[in-house]
Amino acid sequence: MRFFIDTADLDQIKEAHDLGVLDGVTTNPSLMAKSGITGAKNIEDHYKAICSIVDGDVSAEVIATDYQGIISEGEYLASLAPNIVVKVPMIKDGIKAISYFSNNGIKTNCTLVFSSGQAILAAKAGATYISPFVGRVDDINWDGIALIEEIAEIYAIQGYDTEILAASIRSSKHIVEAAMAGADIATCPLHTILGLLKHPLTDIGLEKFLADHAKGNS
Ligand code: G3P
């Protein structure tokens, strides 16, 4: 499973990149706003800055919700850097636009996916990635990981090329469960990636190794 980081924070992107495990970045308008990036020019510069750190795919979300608007915005975003993936919401005009982008060699990430039916439609339209929101499904007392599992099964049976990008990851446990469920990628906040490092027996074991080494050298 590949790791994307789900943030617009350049320091966090650099930290995950320096760890050597980063395959890409996803952003959305909320994450941009959280990092204080507002205004078309600043947002554009910010995407360029992210793409200068990361070689892998970087999702840039359109704001337009009508077909023509999505196409012009998406084509503009895609022109900013070769690794930009146009992130398009799961709406009727979005599906139509994904189909257009797919026929014109522009990679897409269909976002706000909450059902297998939506996942099928996005795959039919030729989406490069779909983003099922695991945490937000859990929030309404449904099962976000079960959704990933179901989509993975459908895509395998049908032989769809679209990749499953598990999004709205809230914990390190979500990452492990998404891997088990067949997600191709998990897009994660930095703390959930770093959380994978943690195990008390690792800390205890390392402490003992270092203490024994020190005894042997004293
Ligand atoms: O990748 C989508 C993500 O940013 C949404 O996460 O925690 O707001 O549901 P969250």
Coordinates of C-alpha atoms and ligand atoms in Angstrom, one line a residue:
M1 CA 0.0 0.0 0.0
R2 CA 1.2 3.5 -0.9
F3 CA 1.2 6.4 1.6
F4 CA 0.0 9.9 0.7
I5 CA -0.1 12.7 3.3
D6 CA -3.4 14.5 3.7
T7 CA -2.3 18.1 4.4
A8 CA -1.4 21.4 2.9
D9 CA 1.2 22.0 5.6
L10 CA 4.6 22.2 3.9
D11 CA 6.6 21.3 7.1
Q12 CA 4.6 18.2 7.6
I13 CA 4.9 17.3 3.9
K14 CA 8.7 17.7 4.2
E15 CA 8.8 15.7 7.4
A16 CA 7.0 12.7 5.7
H17 CA 9.1 13.1 2.6
D18 CA 12.3 13.0 4.6
L19 CA 11.1 9.8 6.3
G20 CA 11.4 8.3 2.8
V21 CA 7.9 6.8 2.8
L22 CA 5.9 9.4 1.0
D23 CA 4.3 8.6 -2.3
G24 CA 2.0 11.6 -2.8
V25 CA -0.1 14.4 -1.3
T26 CA -3.8 15.1 -1.1
T27 CA -5.3 18.5 -0.2
N28 CA -8.7 19.9 -0.2
P29 CA -10.2 23.4 0.3
S30 CA -10.6 22.8 4.1
L31 CA -6.9 21.8 4.5
M32 CA -5.8 24.8 2.4
A33 CA -7.8 27.1 4.6
K34 CA -6.5 25.4 7.8
S35 CA -2.9 26.2 6.6
G36 CA -4.0 29.8 6.0
I37 CA -3.7 29.5 2.2
T38 CA -6.4 31.7 0.6
G39 CA -6.9 33.5 -2.7
A40 CA -6.3 31.9 -6.2
K41 CA -2.7 33.1 -6.6
N42 CA -1.6 31.9 -3.1
I43 CA -3.3 28.6 -3.7
E44 CA -1.6 28.2 -7.1
D45 CA 1.8 29.0 -5.6
H46 CA 1.2 26.6 -2.8
Y47 CA 0.5 23.7 -5.2
K48 CA 3.7 24.6 -7.0
A49 CA 5.6 24.5 -3.6
I50 CA 4.1 21.1 -2.7
C51 CA 5.0 19.7 -6.2
S52 CA 8.6 21.0 -5.8
I53 CA 8.9 18.8 -2.6
V54 CA 7.1 15.6 -3.8
D55 CA 7.6 13.7 -7.1
G56 CA 4.5 11.6 -6.5
D57 CA 0.9 12.6 -7.4
V58 CA -0.5 15.7 -5.7
S59 CA -4.3 16.1 -5.6
A60 CA -5.5 19.7 -6.3
E61 CA -9.3 20.1 -5.8
V62 CA -11.5 22.1 -8.1
I63 CA -14.0 24.6 -6.5
A64 CA -16.3 24.8 -9.5
T65 CA -19.3 22.4 -9.5
D66 CA -20.5 22.9 -13.0
Y67 CA -19.1 20.9 -16.0
Q68 CA -17.5 23.8 -17.9
G69 CA -16.1 25.3 -14.7
I70 CA -14.6 22.0 -13.6
I71 CA -13.0 21.5 -17.0
S72 CA -11.4 24.9 -17.1
E73 CA -10.3 24.9 -13.5
G74 CA -9.0 21.3 -13.8
E75 CA -7.1 21.9 -17.0
Y76 CA -5.5 25.0 -15.3
L77 CA -4.5 23.0 -12.2
A78 CA -3.1 20.2 -14.3
S79 CA -0.9 22.7 -16.2
L80 CA 0.8 23.9 -12.9
A81 CA 3.0 20.7 -12.5
P82 CA 3.2 17.3 -14.2
N83 CA 2.3 15.5 -11.0
I84 CA -1.0 17.4 -10.3
V85 CA -4.0 15.1 -10.1
V86 CA -7.3 17.0 -10.5
K87 CA -9.6 16.3 -7.5
V88 CA -13.3 16.3 -8.5
P89 CA -16.3 15.9 -6.3
M90 CA -18.7 12.9 -6.8
I91 CA -21.5 14.9 -8.5
K92 CA -23.1 14.5 -11.9
D93 CA -21.1 17.2 -13.6
G94 CA -18.0 15.8 -11.8
I95 CA -18.5 12.4 -13.3
K96 CA -18.9 13.9 -16.7
A97 CA -15.7 16.0 -16.2
I98 CA -13.8 12.9 -15.0
S99 CA -14.8 11.2 -18.2
Y100 CA -13.5 14.2 -20.2
F101 CA -10.2 14.3 -18.2
S102 CA -9.7 10.6 -18.6
N103 CA -10.1 10.9 -22.3
N104 CA -7.6 13.7 -22.4
G105 CA -4.8 12.2 -20.4
I106 CA -5.5 14.2 -17.2
K107 CA -5.3 12.2 -13.9
T108 CA -8.3 12.5 -11.5
N109 CA -9.2 11.8 -7.9
C110 CA -12.9 11.5 -7.4
T111 CA -13.5 12.8 -3.9
L112 CA -16.4 12.6 -1.4
V113 CA -17.1 8.9 -2.1
F114 CA -19.3 7.3 0.5
S115 CA -20.9 4.2 -1.3
S116 CA -19.9 1.4 -3.6
G117 CA -22.4 2.7 -6.2
Q118 CA -20.5 5.9 -6.3
A119 CA -17.2 4.0 -6.6
I120 CA -18.5 2.0 -9.6
L121 CA -19.7 5.2 -11.3
A122 CA -16.3 6.9 -10.8
A123 CA -14.4 3.8 -12.1
K124 CA -16.7 3.7 -15.2
A125 CA -15.9 7.4 -15.8
G126 CA -12.2 6.5 -15.8
A127 CA -11.1 8.1 -12.5
T128 CA -7.5 7.4 -11.6
Y129 CA -8.3 7.4 -7.9
I130 CA -11.4 7.4 -5.8
S131 CA -11.4 8.7 -2.2
P132 CA -13.8 6.9 0.1
F133 CA -13.9 8.9 3.4
V134 CA -13.4 6.2 6.0
G135 CA -13.5 8.4 9.1
R136 CA -16.6 10.3 8.0
V137 CA -18.5 7.0 7.4
D138 CA -17.5 5.9 10.9
D139 CA -18.7 9.3 12.2
I140 CA -22.3 8.4 11.2
N141 CA -22.0 5.0 12.9
W142 CA -21.5 3.1 9.6
D143 CA -18.3 1.1 8.9
G144 CA -15.7 3.0 6.8
I145 CA -13.3 0.1 6.5
A146 CA -16.2 -2.3 5.4
L147 CA -16.8 0.2 2.6
I148 CA -13.1 0.0 1.5
E149 CA -13.4 -3.8 1.6
E150 CA -16.6 -3.9 -0.5
I151 CA -15.2 -1.5 -3.1
A152 CA -11.9 -3.5 -3.3
E153 CA -13.9 -6.7 -3.9
I154 CA -16.1 -5.1 -6.6
Y155 CA -13.0 -3.5 -8.4
A156 CA -11.2 -6.9 -8.3
I157 CA -14.2 -8.8 -9.7
Q158 CA -14.8 -6.2 -12.4
G159 CA -11.1 -5.6 -13.2
Y160 CA -11.4 -1.8 -12.8
D161 CA -8.1 0.1 -13.0
T162 CA -9.2 2.9 -10.7
E163 CA -7.2 2.9 -7.5
I164 CA -8.7 3.1 -4.0
L165 CA -7.3 5.9 -2.0
A166 CA -8.6 5.5 1.5
A167 CA -9.2 9.1 2.9
S168 CA -10.4 10.7 6.1
I169 CA -8.0 8.5 7.9
R170 CA -8.1 9.4 11.6
S171 CA -5.7 6.9 13.3
S172 CA -2.8 4.5 12.7
K173 CA -5.3 1.7 13.2
H174 CA -7.2 3.0 10.2
I175 CA -4.1 2.7 8.1
V176 CA -3.5 -0.9 9.0
E177 CA -7.2 -1.8 8.5
A178 CA -7.3 0.0 5.1
A179 CA -4.3 -2.1 4.1
M180 CA -6.0 -5.3 5.1
A181 CA -9.2 -4.2 3.3
G182 CA -7.4 -3.8 0.0
A183 CA -6.9 0.0 -0.3
D184 CA -4.2 0.8 -2.9
I185 CA -3.2 4.0 -1.0
A186 CA -4.0 5.6 2.3
T187 CA -3.9 9.3 2.6
C188 CA -3.0 10.1 6.2
P189 CA -2.4 13.0 8.6
L190 CA 1.2 13.0 9.7
H191 CA 0.5 11.9 13.2
T192 CA -1.2 8.7 12.0
I193 CA 1.9 7.8 9.9
L194 CA 4.2 8.5 12.9
G195 CA 1.9 6.5 15.1
L196 CA 2.8 3.4 13.1
L197 CA 6.3 3.6 14.7
K198 CA 5.0 3.1 18.2
H199 CA 5.1 -0.1 20.2
P200 CA 6.0 -0.2 23.9
L201 CA 8.0 -3.5 23.4
T202 CA 10.2 -1.7 20.9
D203 CA 11.0 1.0 23.4
I204 CA 11.6 -1.5 26.2
G205 CA 13.7 -3.7 23.9
L206 CA 15.9 -0.8 22.6
E207 CA 16.4 0.5 26.2
K208 CA 17.7 -3.0 27.2
F209 CA 19.9 -3.4 24.1
L210 CA 21.5 0.0 24.8
A211 CA 21.9 -0.7 28.6
D212 CA 23.5 -4.1 27.8
H213 CA 25.8 -2.5 25.3
A214 CA 26.8 0.1 27.9
K215 CA 27.5 -2.6 30.5
G216 CA 29.7 -4.5 28.0
N217 CA 31.7 -1.4 27.3
S218 CA 32.1 -0.1 30.9
Ligands
G3P1 O1 -8.9 13.2 2.7 C1 -10.1 13.8 3.2 C2 -9.9 14.3 4.5 O2 -9.1 15.4 4.5 C3 -11.1 14.5 5.3 O3 -10.7 14.2 6.6 O4 -10.9 14.0 9.0 O5 -12.0 15.9 7.7 O6 -12.9 13.6 7.6 P1 -11.7 14.5 7.8

